[in-house]
Short mmCIF file of C-alpha atoms and ligand atoms in Angstrom, two decimals:
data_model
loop_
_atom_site.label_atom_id
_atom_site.label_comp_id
_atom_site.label_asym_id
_atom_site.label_seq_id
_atom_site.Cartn_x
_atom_site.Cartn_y
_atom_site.Cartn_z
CA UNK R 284 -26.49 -109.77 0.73
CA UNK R 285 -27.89 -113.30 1.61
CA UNK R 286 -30.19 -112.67 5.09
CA UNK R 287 -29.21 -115.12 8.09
CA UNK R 288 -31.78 -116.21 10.51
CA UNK R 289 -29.68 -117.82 13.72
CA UNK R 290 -31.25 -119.75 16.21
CA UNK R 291 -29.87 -120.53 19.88
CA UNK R 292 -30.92 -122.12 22.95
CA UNK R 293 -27.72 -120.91 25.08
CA UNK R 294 -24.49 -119.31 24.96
CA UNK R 295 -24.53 -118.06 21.49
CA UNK R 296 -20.81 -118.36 20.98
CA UNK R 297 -20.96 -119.73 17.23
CA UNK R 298 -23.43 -117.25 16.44
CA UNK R 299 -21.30 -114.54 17.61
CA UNK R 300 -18.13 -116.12 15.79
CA UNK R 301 -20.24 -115.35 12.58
CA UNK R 302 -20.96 -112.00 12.99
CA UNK R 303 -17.24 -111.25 13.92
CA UNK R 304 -16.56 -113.25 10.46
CA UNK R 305 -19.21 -110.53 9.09
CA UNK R 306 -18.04 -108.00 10.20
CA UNK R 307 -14.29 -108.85 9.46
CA UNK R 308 -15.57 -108.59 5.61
CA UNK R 309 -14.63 -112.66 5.86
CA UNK R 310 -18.58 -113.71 5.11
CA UNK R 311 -21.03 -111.85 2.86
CA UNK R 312 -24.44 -111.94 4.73
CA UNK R 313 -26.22 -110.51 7.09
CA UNK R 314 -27.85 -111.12 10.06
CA UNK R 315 -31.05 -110.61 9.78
CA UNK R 316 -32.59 -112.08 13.50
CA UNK R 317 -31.60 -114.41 16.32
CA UNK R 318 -34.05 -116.48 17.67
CA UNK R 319 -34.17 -118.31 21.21
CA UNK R 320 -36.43 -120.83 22.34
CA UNK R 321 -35.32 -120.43 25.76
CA UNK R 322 -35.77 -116.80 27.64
CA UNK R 323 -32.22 -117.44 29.38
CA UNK R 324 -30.45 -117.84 26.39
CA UNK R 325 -27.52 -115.88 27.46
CA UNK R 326 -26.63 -115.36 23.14
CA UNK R 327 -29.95 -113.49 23.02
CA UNK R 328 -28.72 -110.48 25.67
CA UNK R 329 -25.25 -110.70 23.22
CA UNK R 330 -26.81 -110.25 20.39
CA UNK R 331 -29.13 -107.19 21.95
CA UNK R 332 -25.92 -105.70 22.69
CA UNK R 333 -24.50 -106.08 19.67
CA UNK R 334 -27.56 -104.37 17.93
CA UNK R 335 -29.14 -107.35 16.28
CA UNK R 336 -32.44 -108.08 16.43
CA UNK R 337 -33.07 -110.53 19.04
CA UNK R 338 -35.97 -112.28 19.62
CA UNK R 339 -37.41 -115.27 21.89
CA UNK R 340 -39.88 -117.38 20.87
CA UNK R 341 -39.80 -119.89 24.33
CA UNK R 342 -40.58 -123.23 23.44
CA UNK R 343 -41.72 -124.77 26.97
CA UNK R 344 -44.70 -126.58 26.18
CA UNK R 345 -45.43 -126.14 22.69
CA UNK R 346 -46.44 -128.57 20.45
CA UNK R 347 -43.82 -128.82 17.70
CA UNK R 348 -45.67 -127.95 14.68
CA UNK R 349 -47.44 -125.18 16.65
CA UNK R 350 -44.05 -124.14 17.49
CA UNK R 351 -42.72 -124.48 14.22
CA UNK R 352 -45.28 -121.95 12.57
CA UNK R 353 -44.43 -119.46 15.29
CA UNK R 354 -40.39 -119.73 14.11
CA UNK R 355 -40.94 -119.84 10.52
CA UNK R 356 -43.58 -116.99 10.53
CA UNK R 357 -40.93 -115.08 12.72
CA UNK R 358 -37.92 -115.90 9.80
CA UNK R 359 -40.23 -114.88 7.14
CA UNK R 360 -40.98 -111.61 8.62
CA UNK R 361 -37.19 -110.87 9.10
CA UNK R 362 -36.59 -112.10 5.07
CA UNK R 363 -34.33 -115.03 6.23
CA UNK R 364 -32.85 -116.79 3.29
CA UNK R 365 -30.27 -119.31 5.05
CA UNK R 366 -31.36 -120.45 8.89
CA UNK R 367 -28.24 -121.53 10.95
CA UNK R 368 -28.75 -123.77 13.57
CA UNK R 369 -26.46 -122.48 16.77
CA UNK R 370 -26.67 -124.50 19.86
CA UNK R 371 -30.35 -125.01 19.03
CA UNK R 372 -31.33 -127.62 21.30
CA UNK R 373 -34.67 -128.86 19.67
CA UNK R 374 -35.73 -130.97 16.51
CA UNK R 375 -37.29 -129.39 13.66
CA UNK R 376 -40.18 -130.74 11.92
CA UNK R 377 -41.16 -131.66 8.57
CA UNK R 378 -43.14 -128.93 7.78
CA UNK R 379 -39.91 -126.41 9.04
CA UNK R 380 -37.53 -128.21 6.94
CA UNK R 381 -39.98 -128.21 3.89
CA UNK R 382 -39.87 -124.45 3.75
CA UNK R 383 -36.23 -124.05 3.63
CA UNK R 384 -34.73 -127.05 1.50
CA UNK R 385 -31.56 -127.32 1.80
CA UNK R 386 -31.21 -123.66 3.30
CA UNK R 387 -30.81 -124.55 7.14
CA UNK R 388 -27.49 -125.84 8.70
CA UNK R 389 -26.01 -127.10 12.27
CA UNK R 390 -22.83 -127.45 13.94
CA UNK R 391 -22.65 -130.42 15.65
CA UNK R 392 -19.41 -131.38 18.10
CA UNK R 393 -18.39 -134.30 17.03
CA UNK R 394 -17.60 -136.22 13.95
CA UNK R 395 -20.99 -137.34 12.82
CA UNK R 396 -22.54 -139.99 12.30
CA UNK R 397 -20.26 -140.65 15.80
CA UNK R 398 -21.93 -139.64 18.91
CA UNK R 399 -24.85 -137.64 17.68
CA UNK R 400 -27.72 -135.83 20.26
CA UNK R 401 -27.16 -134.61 23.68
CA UNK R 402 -23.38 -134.23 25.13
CA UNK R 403 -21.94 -135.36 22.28
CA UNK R 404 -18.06 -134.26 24.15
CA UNK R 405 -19.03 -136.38 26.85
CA UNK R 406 -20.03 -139.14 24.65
CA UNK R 407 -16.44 -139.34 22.80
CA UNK R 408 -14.67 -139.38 26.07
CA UNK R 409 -16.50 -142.32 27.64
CA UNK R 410 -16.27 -144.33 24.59
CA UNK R 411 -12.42 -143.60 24.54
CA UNK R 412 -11.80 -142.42 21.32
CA UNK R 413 -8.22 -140.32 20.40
CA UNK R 414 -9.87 -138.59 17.87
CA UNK R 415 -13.57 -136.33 17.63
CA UNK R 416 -13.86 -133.33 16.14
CA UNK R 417 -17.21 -131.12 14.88
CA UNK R 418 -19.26 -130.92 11.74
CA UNK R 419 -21.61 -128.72 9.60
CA UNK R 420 -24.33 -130.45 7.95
CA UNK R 421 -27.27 -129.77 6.29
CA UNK R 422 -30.57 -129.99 8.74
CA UNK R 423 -33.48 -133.12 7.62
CA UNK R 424 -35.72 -134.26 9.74
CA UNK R 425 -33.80 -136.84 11.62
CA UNK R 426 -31.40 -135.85 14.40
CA UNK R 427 -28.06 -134.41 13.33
CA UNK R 428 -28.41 -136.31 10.21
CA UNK R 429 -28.48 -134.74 7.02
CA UNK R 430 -25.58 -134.40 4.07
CA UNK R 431 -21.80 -132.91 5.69
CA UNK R 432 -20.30 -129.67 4.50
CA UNK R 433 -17.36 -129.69 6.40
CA UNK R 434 -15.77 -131.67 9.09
CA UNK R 435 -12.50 -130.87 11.42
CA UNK R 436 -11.11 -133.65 13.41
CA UNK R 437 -10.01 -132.67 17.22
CA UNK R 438 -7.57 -134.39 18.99
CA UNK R 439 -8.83 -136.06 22.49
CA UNK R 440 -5.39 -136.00 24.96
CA UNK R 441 -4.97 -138.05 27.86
CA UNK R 442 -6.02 -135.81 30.34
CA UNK R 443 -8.86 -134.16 29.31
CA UNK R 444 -12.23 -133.43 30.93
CA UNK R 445 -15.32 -132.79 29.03
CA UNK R 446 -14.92 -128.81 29.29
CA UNK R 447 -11.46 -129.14 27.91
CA UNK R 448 -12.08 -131.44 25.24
CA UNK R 449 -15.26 -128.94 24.53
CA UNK R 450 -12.84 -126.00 24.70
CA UNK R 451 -10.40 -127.34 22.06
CA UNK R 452 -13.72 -128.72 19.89
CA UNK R 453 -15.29 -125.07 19.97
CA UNK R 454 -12.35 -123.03 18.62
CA UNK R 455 -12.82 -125.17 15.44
CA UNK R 456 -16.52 -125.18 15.35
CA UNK R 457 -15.97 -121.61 15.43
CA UNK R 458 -14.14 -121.50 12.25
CA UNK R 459 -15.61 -123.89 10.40
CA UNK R 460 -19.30 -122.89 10.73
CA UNK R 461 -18.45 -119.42 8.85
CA UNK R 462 -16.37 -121.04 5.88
CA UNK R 463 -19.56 -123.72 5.35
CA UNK R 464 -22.14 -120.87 5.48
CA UNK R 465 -19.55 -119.27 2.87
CA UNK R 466 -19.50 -122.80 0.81
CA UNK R 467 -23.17 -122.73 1.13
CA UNK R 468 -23.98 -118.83 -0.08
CA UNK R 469 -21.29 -119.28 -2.59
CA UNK R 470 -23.21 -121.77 -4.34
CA UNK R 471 -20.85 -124.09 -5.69
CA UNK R 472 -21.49 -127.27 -4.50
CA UNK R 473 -23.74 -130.04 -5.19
CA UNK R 474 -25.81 -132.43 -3.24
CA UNK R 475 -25.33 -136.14 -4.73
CA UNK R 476 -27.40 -138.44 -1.77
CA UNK R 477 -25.58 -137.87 1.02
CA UNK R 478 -22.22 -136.38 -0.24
CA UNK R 479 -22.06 -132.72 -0.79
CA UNK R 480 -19.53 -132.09 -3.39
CA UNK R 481 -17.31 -129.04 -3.58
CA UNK R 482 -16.26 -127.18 -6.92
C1 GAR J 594 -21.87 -126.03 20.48
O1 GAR J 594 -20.80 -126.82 20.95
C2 GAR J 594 -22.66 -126.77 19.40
O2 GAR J 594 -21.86 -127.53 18.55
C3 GAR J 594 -23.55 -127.64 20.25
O3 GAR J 594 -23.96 -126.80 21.30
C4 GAR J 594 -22.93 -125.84 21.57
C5 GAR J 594 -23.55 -124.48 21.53
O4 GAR J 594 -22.61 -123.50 21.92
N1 GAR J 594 -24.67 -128.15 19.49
C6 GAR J 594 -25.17 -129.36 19.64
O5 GAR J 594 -24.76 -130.17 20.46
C7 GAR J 594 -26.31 -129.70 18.68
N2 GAR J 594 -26.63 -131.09 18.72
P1 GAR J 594 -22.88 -121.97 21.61
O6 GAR J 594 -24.29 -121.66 22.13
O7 GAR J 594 -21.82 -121.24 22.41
O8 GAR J 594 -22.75 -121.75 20.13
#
């Protein structure tokens, strides 16, 4: 059973959405820590209550490769295998990404390369477009950049808001994060530049 390492900076919603998929037999792994760089993280007190073991590492302040060392020494101790990026608000460095090639993932809400970074909801409805959606890719080292595993597109209507339009993006990122993380255990795919090839 591959060993998850999930890292948050809020809610926690799409790390909860994989351990239902866990625990609905839908996703061989385990979950083997959740980190939070921020001591309100409201997924951290979920996942306490949901008997995983939960752990904040705050980031206020740090340098990133100091910070850095402190998360991967805090993976390694728990055995993590795959890290999945949840809501984790904060770049990773070189040195991170080099220990895990190809082995960490994010869900991003939107349909990258549109409207990566901050707000990315927000950023679709000001520039007007009908369509967004949300994507799992694989992490590198430049902001919500690296090769796609899956992508859902999301329909923007007429009268939404941001937290609407968020709403509607969320229930897919839910199920889409689970089936890459699947794609990605599973093995059987391949990495040619920046497509990632299926079967
Ligand atoms: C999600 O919408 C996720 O896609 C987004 O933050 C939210 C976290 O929600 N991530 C990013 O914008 C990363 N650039 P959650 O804490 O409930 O999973």
């Amino acid at each position: 059973m591959k060993r998850l390492g999930i890292l948050i900076s809020g809610r926690g919603s799409n790390f909860e959405a994989i351990a239902d998929s866990i625990a609905a037999g839908e996703l061989e792994a385990s979950i083997a820590v959740v980190v939070g760089n921020r001591p309100e993280a409201r997924g951290l007190e979920t996942a306490r209550q949901r008997g995983f073991n939960a752990v904040c590492i705050p980031s206020k302040g740090l340098d990133r490769e100091v910070y850095d060392r402190m998360l991967l020494a805090e993976l390694r101790q728990h055995g993590v295998e795959l890290v999945c990026l949840a809501g984790f608000m904060r770049l990773l460095s070189a040195t991170f990404i080099r220990e895990y090639p190809n082995r960490i993932l994010n869900i991003h809400p939107s349909l990258l390369p549109a409207f990566p970074g901050l707000d990315a909801q927000r950023q679709a409805l000001e520039h007007g477009v009908k369509i967004t959606g949300c994507t799992v890719h694989f992490v590198d080292e430049y902001l919500d950049a690296g090769p796609i595993i899956i992508q859902t597109p999301v329909p923007v209507m007429d009268g939404d808001t941001v937290e609407t339009l968020s709403a509607r993006i969320l229930r897919e990122e839910h199920r889409i994060y689970s089936e890459a993380i699947r794609i990605v255990l599973g093995g059987d795919y391949r990495i040619e530049g920046r497509r990632v090839v299926l079967g």
